Coordinates of C-alpha atoms in Angstrom, one line a residue:
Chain A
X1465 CA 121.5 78.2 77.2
X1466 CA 124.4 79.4 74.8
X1467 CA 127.3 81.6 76.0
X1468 CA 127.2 85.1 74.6
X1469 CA 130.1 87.1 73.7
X1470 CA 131.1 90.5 72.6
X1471 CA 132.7 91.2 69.8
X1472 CA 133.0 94.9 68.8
X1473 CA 131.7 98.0 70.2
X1474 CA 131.3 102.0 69.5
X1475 CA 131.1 104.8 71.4
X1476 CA 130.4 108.5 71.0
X1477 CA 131.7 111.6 72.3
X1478 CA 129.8 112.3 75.1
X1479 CA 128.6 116.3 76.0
X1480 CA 126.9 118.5 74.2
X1481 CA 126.4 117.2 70.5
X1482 CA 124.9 119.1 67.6
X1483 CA 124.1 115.8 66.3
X1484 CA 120.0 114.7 66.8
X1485 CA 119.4 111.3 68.8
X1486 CA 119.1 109.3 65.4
X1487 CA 122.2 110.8 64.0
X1488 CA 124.3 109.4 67.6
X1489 CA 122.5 106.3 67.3
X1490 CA 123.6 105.4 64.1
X1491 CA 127.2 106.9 64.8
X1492 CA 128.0 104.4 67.5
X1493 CA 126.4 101.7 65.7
X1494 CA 128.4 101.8 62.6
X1495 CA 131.5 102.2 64.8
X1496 CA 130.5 99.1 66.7
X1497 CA 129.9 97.1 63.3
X1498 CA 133.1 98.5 62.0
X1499 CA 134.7 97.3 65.4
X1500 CA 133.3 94.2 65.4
X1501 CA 134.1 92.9 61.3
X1502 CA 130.2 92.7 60.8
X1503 CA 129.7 95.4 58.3
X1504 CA 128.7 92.9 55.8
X1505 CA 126.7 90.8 57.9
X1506 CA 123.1 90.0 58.7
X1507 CA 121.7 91.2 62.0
X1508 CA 119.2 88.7 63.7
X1509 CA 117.7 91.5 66.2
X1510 CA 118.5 94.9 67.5
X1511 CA 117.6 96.7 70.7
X1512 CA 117.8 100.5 71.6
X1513 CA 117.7 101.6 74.7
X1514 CA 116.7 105.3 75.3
X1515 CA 115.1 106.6 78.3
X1516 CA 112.6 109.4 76.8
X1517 CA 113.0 109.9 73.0
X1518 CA 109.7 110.7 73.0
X1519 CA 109.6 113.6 75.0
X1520 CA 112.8 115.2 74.4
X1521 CA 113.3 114.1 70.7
X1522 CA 109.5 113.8 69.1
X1523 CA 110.8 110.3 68.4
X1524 CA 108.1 106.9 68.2
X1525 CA 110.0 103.9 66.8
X1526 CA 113.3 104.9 67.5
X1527 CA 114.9 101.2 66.7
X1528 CA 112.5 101.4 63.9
X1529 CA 113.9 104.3 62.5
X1530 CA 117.7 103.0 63.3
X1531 CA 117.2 99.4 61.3
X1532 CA 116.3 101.4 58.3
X1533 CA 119.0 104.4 58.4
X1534 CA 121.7 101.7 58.7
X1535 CA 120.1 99.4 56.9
X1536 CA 120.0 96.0 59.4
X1537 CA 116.7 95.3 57.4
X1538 CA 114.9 92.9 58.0
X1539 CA 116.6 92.4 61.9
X1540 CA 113.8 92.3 64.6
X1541 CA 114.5 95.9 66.6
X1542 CA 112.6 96.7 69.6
X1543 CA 112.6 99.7 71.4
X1544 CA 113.9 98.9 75.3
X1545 CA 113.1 101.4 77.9
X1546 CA 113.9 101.1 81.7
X1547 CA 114.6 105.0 82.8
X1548 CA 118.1 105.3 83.2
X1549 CA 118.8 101.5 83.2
X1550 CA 117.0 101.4 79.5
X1551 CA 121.0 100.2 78.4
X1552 CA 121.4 97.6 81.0
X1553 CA 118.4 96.6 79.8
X1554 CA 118.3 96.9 76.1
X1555 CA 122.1 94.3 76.8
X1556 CA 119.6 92.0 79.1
X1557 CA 117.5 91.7 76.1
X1558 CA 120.2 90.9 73.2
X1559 CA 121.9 88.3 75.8
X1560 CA 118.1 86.4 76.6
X1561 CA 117.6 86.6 72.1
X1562 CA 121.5 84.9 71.8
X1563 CA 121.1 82.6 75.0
X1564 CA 117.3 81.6 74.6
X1565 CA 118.8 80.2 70.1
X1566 CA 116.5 82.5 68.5
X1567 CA 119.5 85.0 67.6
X1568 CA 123.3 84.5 66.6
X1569 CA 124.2 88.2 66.0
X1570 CA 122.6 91.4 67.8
X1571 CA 123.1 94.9 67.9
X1572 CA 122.5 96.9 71.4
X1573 CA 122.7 100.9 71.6
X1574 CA 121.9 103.1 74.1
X1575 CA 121.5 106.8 73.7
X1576 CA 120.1 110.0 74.5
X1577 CA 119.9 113.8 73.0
X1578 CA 118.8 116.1 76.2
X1579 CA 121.0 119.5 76.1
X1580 CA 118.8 121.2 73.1
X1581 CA 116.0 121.3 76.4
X1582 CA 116.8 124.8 78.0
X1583 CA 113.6 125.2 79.8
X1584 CA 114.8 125.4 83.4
X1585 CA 113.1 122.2 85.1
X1586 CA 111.8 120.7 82.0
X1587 CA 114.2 117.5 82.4
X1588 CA 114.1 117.6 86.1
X1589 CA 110.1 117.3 85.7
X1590 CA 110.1 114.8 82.7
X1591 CA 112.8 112.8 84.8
X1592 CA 110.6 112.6 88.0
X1593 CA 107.7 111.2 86.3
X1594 CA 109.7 107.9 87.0
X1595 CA 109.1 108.3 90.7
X1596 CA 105.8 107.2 92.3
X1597 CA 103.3 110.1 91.4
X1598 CA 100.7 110.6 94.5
X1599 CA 103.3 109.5 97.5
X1600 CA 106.7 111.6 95.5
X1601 CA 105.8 113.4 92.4
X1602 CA 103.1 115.4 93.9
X1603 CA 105.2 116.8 96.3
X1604 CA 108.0 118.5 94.4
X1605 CA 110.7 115.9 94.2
X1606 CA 113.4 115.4 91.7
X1607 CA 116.0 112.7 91.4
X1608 CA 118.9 115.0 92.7
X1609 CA 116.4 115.9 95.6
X1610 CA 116.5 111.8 96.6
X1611 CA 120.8 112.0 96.3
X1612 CA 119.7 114.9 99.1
X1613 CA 117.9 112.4 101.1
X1614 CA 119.9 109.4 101.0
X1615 CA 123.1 111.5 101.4
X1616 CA 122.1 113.2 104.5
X1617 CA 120.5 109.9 105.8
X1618 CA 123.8 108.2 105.1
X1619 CA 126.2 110.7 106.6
X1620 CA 123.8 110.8 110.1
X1621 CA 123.9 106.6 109.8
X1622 CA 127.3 105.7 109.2
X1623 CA 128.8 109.2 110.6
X1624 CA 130.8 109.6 107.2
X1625 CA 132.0 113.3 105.8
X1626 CA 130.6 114.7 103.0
X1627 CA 134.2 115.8 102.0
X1628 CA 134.8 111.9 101.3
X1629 CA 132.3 113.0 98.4
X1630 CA 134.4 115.3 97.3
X1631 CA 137.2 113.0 96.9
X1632 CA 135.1 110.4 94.5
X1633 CA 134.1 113.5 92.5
X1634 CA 137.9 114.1 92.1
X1635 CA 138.8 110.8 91.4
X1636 CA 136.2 110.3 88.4
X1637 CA 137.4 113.7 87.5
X1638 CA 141.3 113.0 87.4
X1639 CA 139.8 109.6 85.5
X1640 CA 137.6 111.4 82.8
X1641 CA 140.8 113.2 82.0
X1642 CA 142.1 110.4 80.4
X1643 CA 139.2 109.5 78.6
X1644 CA 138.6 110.8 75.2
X1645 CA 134.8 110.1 75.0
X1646 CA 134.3 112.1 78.5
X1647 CA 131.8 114.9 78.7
X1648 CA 134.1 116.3 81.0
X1649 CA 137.7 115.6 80.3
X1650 CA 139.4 118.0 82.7
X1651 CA 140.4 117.4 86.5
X1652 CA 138.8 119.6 89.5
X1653 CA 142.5 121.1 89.3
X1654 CA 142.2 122.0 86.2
X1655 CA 138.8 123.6 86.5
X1656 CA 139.9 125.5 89.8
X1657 CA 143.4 126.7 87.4
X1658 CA 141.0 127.9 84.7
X1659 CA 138.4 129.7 86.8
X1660 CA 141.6 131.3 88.3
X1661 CA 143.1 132.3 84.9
X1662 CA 139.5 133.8 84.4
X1663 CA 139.4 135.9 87.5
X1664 CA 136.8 134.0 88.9
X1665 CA 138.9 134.1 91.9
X1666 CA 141.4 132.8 94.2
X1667 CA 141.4 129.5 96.1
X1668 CA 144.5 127.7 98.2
X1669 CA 143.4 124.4 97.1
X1670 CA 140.6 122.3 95.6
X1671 CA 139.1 121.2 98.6
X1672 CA 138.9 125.2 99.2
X1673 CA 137.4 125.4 95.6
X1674 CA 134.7 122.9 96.2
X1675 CA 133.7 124.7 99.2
X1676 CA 133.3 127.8 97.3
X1677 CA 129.3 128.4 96.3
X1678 CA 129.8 130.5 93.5
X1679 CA 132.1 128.0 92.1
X1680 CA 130.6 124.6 93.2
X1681 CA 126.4 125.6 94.1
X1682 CA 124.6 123.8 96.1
X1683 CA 121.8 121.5 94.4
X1684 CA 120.1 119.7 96.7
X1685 CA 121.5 120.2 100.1
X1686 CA 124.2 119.2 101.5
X1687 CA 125.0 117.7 97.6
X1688 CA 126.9 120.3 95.1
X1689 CA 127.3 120.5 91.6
X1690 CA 130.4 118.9 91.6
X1691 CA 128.6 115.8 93.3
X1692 CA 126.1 114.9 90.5
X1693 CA 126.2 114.0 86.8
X1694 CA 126.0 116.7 84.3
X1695 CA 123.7 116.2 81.5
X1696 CA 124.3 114.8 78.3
X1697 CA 124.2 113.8 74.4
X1698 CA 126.0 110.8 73.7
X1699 CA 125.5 106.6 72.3
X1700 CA 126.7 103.4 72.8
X1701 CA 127.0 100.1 71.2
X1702 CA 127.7 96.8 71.5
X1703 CA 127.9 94.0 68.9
X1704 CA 126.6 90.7 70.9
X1705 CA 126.4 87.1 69.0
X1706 CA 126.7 83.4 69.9
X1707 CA 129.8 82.9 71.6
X1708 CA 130.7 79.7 69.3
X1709 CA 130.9 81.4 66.4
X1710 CA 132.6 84.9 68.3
X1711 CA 136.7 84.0 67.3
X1712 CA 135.1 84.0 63.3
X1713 CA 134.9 88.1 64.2
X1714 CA 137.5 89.2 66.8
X1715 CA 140.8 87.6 68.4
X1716 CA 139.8 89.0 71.9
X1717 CA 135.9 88.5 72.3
X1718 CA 134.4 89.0 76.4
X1719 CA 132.4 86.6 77.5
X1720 CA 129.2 88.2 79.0
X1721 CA 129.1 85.7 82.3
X1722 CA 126.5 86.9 84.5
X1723 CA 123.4 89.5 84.2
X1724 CA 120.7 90.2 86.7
X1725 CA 117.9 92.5 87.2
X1726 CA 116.0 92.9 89.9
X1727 CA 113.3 95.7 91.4
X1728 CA 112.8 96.9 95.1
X1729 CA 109.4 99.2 96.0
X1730 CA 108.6 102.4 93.8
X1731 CA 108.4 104.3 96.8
X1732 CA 111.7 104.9 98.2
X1733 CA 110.7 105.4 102.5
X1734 CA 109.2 102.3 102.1
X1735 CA 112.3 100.5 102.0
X1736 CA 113.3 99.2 105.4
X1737 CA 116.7 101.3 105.1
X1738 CA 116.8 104.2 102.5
X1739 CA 120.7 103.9 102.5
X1740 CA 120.5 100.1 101.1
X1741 CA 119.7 99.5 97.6
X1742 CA 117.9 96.1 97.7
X1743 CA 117.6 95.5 94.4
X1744 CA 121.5 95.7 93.1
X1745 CA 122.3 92.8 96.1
X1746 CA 119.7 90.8 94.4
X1747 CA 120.5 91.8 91.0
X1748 CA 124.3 91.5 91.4
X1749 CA 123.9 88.6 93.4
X1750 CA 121.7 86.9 90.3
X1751 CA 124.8 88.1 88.2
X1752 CA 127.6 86.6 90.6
X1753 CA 125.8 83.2 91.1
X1754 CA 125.1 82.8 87.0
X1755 CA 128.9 83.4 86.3
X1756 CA 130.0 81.6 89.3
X1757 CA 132.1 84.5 90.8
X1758 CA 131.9 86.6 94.0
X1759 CA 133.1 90.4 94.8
X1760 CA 136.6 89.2 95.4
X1761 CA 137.1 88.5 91.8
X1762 CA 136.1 91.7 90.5
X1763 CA 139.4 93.8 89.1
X1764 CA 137.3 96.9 87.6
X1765 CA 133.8 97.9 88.0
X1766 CA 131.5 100.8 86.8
X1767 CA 129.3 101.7 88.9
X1768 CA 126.1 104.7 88.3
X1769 CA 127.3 107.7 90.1
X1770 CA 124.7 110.0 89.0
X1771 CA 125.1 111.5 92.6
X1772 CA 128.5 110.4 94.1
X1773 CA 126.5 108.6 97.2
X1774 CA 125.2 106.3 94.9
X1775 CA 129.1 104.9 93.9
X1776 CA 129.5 105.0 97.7
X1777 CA 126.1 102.7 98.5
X1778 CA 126.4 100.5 95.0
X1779 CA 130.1 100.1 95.8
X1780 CA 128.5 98.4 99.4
X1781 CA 125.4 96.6 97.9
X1782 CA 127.6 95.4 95.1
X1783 CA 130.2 93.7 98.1
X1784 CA 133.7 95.5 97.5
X1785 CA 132.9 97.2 101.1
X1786 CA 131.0 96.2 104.4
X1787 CA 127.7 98.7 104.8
X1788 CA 128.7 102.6 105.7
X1789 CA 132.6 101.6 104.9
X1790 CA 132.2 102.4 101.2
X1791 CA 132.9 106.4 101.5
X1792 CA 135.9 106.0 103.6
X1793 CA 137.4 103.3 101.5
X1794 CA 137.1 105.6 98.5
X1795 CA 138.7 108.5 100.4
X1796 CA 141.6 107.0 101.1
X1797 CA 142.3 105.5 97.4
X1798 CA 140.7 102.0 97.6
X1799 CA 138.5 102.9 94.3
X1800 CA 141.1 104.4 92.3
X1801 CA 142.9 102.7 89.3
X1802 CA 145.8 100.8 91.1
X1803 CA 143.8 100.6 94.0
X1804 CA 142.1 97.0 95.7
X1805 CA 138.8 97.5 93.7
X1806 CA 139.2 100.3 90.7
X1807 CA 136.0 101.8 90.5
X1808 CA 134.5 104.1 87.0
X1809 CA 138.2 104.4 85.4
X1810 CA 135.9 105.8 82.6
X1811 CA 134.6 109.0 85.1
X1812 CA 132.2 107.4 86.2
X1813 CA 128.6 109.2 85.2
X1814 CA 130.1 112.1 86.6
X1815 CA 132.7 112.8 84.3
X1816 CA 131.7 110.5 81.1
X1817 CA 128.3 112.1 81.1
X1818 CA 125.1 110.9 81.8
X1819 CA 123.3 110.4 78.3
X1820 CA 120.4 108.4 80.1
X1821 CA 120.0 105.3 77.7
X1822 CA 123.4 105.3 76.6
X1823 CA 125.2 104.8 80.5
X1824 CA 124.2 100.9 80.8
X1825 CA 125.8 100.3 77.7
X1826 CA 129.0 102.7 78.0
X1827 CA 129.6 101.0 80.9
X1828 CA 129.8 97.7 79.5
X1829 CA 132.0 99.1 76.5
X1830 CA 134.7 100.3 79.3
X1831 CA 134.8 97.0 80.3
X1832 CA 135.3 95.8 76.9
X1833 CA 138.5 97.9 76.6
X1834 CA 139.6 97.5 80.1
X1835 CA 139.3 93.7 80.0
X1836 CA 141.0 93.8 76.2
X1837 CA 143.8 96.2 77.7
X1838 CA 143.0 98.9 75.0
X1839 CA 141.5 101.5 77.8
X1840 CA 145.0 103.8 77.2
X1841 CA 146.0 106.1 79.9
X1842 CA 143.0 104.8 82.3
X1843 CA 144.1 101.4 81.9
X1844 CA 143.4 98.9 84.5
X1845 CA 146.1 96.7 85.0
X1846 CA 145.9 93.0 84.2
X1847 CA 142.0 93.2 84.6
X1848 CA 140.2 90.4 83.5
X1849 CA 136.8 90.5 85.1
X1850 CA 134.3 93.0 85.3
X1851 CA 130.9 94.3 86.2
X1852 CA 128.6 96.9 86.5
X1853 CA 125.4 98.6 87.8
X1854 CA 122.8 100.6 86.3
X1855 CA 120.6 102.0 88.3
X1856 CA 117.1 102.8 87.1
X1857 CA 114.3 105.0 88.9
X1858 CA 115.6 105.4 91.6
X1859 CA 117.2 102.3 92.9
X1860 CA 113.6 100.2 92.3
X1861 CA 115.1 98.6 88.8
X1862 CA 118.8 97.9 88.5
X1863 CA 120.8 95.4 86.0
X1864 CA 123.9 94.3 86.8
X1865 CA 126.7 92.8 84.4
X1866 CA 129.7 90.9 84.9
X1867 CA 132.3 90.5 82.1
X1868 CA 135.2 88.3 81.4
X1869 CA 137.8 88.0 79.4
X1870 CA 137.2 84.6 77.0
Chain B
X209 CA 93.1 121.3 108.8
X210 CA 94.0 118.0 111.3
X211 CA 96.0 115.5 110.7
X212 CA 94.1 112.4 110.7
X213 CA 93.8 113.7 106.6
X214 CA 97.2 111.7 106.1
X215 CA 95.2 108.0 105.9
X216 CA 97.6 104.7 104.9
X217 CA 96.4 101.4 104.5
X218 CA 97.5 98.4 106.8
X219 CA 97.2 94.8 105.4
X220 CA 94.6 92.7 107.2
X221 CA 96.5 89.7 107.3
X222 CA 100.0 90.5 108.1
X223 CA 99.2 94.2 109.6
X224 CA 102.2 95.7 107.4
X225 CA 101.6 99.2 106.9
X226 CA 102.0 100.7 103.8
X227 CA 101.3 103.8 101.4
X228 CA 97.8 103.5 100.4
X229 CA 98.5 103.0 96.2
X230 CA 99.2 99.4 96.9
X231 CA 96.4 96.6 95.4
X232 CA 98.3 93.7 97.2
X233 CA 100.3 93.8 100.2
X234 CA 104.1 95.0 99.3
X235 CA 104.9 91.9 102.0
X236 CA 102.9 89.3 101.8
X237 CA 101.0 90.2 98.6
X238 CA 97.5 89.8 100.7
X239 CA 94.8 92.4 98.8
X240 CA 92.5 93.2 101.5
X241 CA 93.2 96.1 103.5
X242 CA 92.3 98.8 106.6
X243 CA 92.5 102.5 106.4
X244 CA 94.4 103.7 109.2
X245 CA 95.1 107.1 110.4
X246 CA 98.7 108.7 111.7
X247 CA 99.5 109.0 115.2
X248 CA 101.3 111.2 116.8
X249 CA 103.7 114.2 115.9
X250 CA 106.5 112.4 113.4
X251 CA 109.9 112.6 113.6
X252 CA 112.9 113.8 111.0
X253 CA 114.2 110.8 109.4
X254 CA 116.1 112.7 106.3
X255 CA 116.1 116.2 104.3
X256 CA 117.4 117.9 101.5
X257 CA 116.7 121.5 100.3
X258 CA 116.4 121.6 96.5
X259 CA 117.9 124.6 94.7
X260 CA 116.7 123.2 91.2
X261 CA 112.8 122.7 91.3
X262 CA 111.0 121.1 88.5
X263 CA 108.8 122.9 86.5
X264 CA 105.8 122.5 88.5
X265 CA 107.3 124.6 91.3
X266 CA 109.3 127.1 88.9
X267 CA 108.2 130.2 90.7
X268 CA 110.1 128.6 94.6
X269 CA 113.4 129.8 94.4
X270 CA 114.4 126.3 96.8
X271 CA 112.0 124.6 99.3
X272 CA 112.9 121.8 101.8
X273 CA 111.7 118.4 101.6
X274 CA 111.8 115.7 104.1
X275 CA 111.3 112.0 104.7
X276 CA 109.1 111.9 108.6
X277 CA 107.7 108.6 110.7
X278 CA 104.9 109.4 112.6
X279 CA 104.8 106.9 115.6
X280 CA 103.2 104.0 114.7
X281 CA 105.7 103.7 112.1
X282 CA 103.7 105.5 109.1
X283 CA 106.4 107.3 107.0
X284 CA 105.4 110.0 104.4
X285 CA 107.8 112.8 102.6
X286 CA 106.5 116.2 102.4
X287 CA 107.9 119.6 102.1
X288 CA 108.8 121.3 105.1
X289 CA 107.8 124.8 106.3
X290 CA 110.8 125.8 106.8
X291 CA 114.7 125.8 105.5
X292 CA 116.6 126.7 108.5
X293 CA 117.5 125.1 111.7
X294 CA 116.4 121.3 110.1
X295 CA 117.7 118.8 112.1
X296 CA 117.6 114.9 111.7
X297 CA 115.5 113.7 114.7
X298 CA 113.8 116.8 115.2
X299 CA 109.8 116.9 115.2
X300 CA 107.2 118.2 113.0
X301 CA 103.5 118.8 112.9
X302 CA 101.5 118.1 109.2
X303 CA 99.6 120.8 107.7
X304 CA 97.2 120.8 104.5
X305 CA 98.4 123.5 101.9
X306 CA 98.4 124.6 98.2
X307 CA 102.1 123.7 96.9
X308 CA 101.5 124.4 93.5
X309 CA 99.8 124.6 90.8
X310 CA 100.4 122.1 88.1
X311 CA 101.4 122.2 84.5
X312 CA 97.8 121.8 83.6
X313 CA 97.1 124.7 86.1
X314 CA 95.0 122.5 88.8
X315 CA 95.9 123.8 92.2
X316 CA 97.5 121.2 93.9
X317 CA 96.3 120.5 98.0
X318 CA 98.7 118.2 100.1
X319 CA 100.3 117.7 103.5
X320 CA 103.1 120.2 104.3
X321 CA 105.5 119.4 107.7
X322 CA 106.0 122.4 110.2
X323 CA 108.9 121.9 112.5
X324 CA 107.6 122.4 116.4
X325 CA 109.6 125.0 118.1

């Protein structure tokens, strides 16, 4: 099997974009080229991941349409769609066409266009159709309604605070401040300060704030606003290719060392224990064995927070914490940059945005700056090895990446 | 209604019990099954109460939904009756309803959980 490297990557702003899915595809793609010194080259195969372009965009063939816009003619491009893992996925499938010999150089790009949808529900509804229709669907369930669940189920298990939610929320907050591609690039603080300067009203502190329900509504009880992933426009990119030819393109290529995937059942009370996620111990444990690491050498990690339970259980099932210790740990500064195990120094889903296809793939481009020290202000320091999980469904189809510096 | 309506399937070779979609047994992958009934009045296991509903229950301000084992270990999620004074551990009694009406306009008929006071 041959060792795959990246070489170059691109990354929207993500938010709100006036820009169509196409248009943000093609944006990070050309960036990652540009990145990567392959303008002039010939692509073997390209794969776009993108949750529902369909629905939301009227788009069939979106890695059809993207090969011909940027002109990668005559590449092979596929279309890769796992719900919100569709980027961990679309990366799974350009490392198995370098590793497998049938491709030297590969484009991957995630992304999704969701905030022109203003009909109230209309994403919630088109989101659920991932979950199991007769046993979930049917009944009125959403994916923030299951961060309800398992956040209430956890809390009652492990007798852990929901304020220690707060305090991840804060943290991916006061880290999307320092990045520049962040939906939201502004700390709790400074959202309390502004809502303050706007005579929204009056709060001590932002603890105070977060408690406030006018401020910080409750969504799907006992989670808030402030504890789940806004939604967003936004792409990715990475530029993969055999890593023996990699130092002919870039001085500072990372190796990708490890990848798993793995699925647990479609219905989520059918798992033994709602508060363990199954398929990111296999999945990361696939990725660990393959790159011969463990948890212990992980210096950075992004991790889906879509709901800030999910950081706390992934940051478990991935091995950084023993089971029901991962909310306290974060609490008290364990998860921060300069802390033992730095956990979404990009904001995390909840402060990068969540542009469904394009999160697998931003996560891995985070890695790609923090492992080549170019991350700026949210720096990591001295990281060399990394890894993720992107978590599709919910929880029953997860990939999981681990990084290294070459 | 009763609620012997809430029917799971249980594997005939390894007795696993499991929701009733399933072709081959999500343990031991066997594909021959029995119908079995719930027992019992379940218990609470989890709950939310969702402010944002999708479309399909647009017109429900926020409803409660919950995550119940009945006692010989069938588990089902529902909505529940009510919003206030939910409590994990607590226990319920099913009831058939209309929940909604779909996007196509079909009235939808399922199992709603009623907290016993």
């Amino acid at each position: 099997m041959k060792s795959v490297a990246i070489i170059g990557v691109g990354h929207t702003k993500f938010g709100r974009s006036k820009e169509g899915l196409l248009e943000l595809l093609c944006d990070a793609s050309l960036q990652a080229l540009e990145n990567s010194n392959t303008y002039a080259d010939n692509f073997d195969s390209v794969y776009v991941g993108a949750m529902c372009p369909g629905k939301f965009n009227n788009y069939t063939g979106i890695a059809s349409a993207l090969v011909d816009r940027i002109n990668l003619i005559p590449a092979a491009a596929d279309h890769i769609k796992n719900g919100p893992a569709s980027g961990g996925s679309a990366i799974k499938a350009g490392y198995q066409a370098i590793a497998s010999g049938m491709s030297d150089l590969v484009l991957v790009v995630g992304g999704e266009k969701m905030t022109h949808i203003t009909t109230p529900g209309f994403i919630t509804s088109i989101v659920a159709t991932i979950t199991h229709h007769e046993a979930e669907r049917l009944h009125g369930v959403s994916l923030p309604s299951f961060g309800g669940l398992l956040t209430r189920a956890y809390l009652h298990k492990y007798n852990a605070k929901l304020e220690w939610l707060d305090d991840i929320a804060i943290k991916n907050h006061k880290n999307g401040s320092l990045n520049p591609y962040a939906h939201f690039q502004k700390t709790i603080q400074e959202f309390m300060e502004s809502a303050i300067k706007k005579g929204k009203g009056n709060w001590a502190n932002i603890k105070e704030f977060l408690k406030d329900n006018s401020r910080n509504p409750i969504i799907a009880d006992p989670l808030r606003l402030f504890h789940i992933c806004p939604i967003s426009d936004g792409a990715a990119a990475l530029v993969l290719c055999n890593a023996e030819i990699a130092k002919k393109y870039c001085d500072t290529p990372i190796l990708i060392k490890g990848i798993g995937q793995a699925t647990d059942t479609h219905i989520i009370y059918e798992r033994e224990d709602i508060t363990t996620l199954k398929a990111l111990r296999t999945c990361s444990d696939l990725a660990y064995k393959m790159a011969k690491k463990t948890p212990k050498d992980i210096d950075v990690a992004e991790l889906h927070d879509a709901f800030e339970i999910l950081e706390v259980v992934e940051s478990e099932d991935i091995g950084f914490f023993k089971k029901g210790e991962g909310a306290k740990a974060a609490s008290e500064g364990l998860t921060q940059i300069g802390g033992k195990i730095p956990i979404n120094p990009s904001g995390g889903l909840k402060a990068r945005g969540h542009p469904l296809g394009a999160t697998g793939v931003a996560q891995v481009v985070e890695l790609f700056w923090q492992l080549r020290e170019e991350a700026g202000k949210r720096q990591v320091s001295g990281a060399t090895t990394g890894i993720t999980c992107n978590f599709g469904g919910f929880g029953n189809n997860i990939v999981s990446i681990l990084v290294e510096r070459m | 209604m009763d609620d012997n309506k809430i029917e799971w399937i249980k594997c005939n070779k390894c007795g696993f019990i499991q929701y009733k979609s399933h072709l081959r047994c999500i343990k031991c992958k066997n594909n021959k099954f029995e119908k079995i009934n719930v027992v019992g009045t379940p218990t609470l296991i989890s709950y939310t109460i969702l402010y944002a509903p999708p479309m399909e229950f647009r017109d429900k301000k926020s409803y409660a939904l919950g995550i119940v084992e009945f006692e010989n270990g069938i588990k089902a999620l529902g909505q529940i009756s009510s919003q206030k004074g939910l409590q994990i551990g607590m226990k319920l009694k099913p009831k058939f309803e209309k929940i909604c009406d779909d996007l196509d306009g079909k009235e939808i008929y399922t199992y709603i959980f009623v907290p016993i006071t």
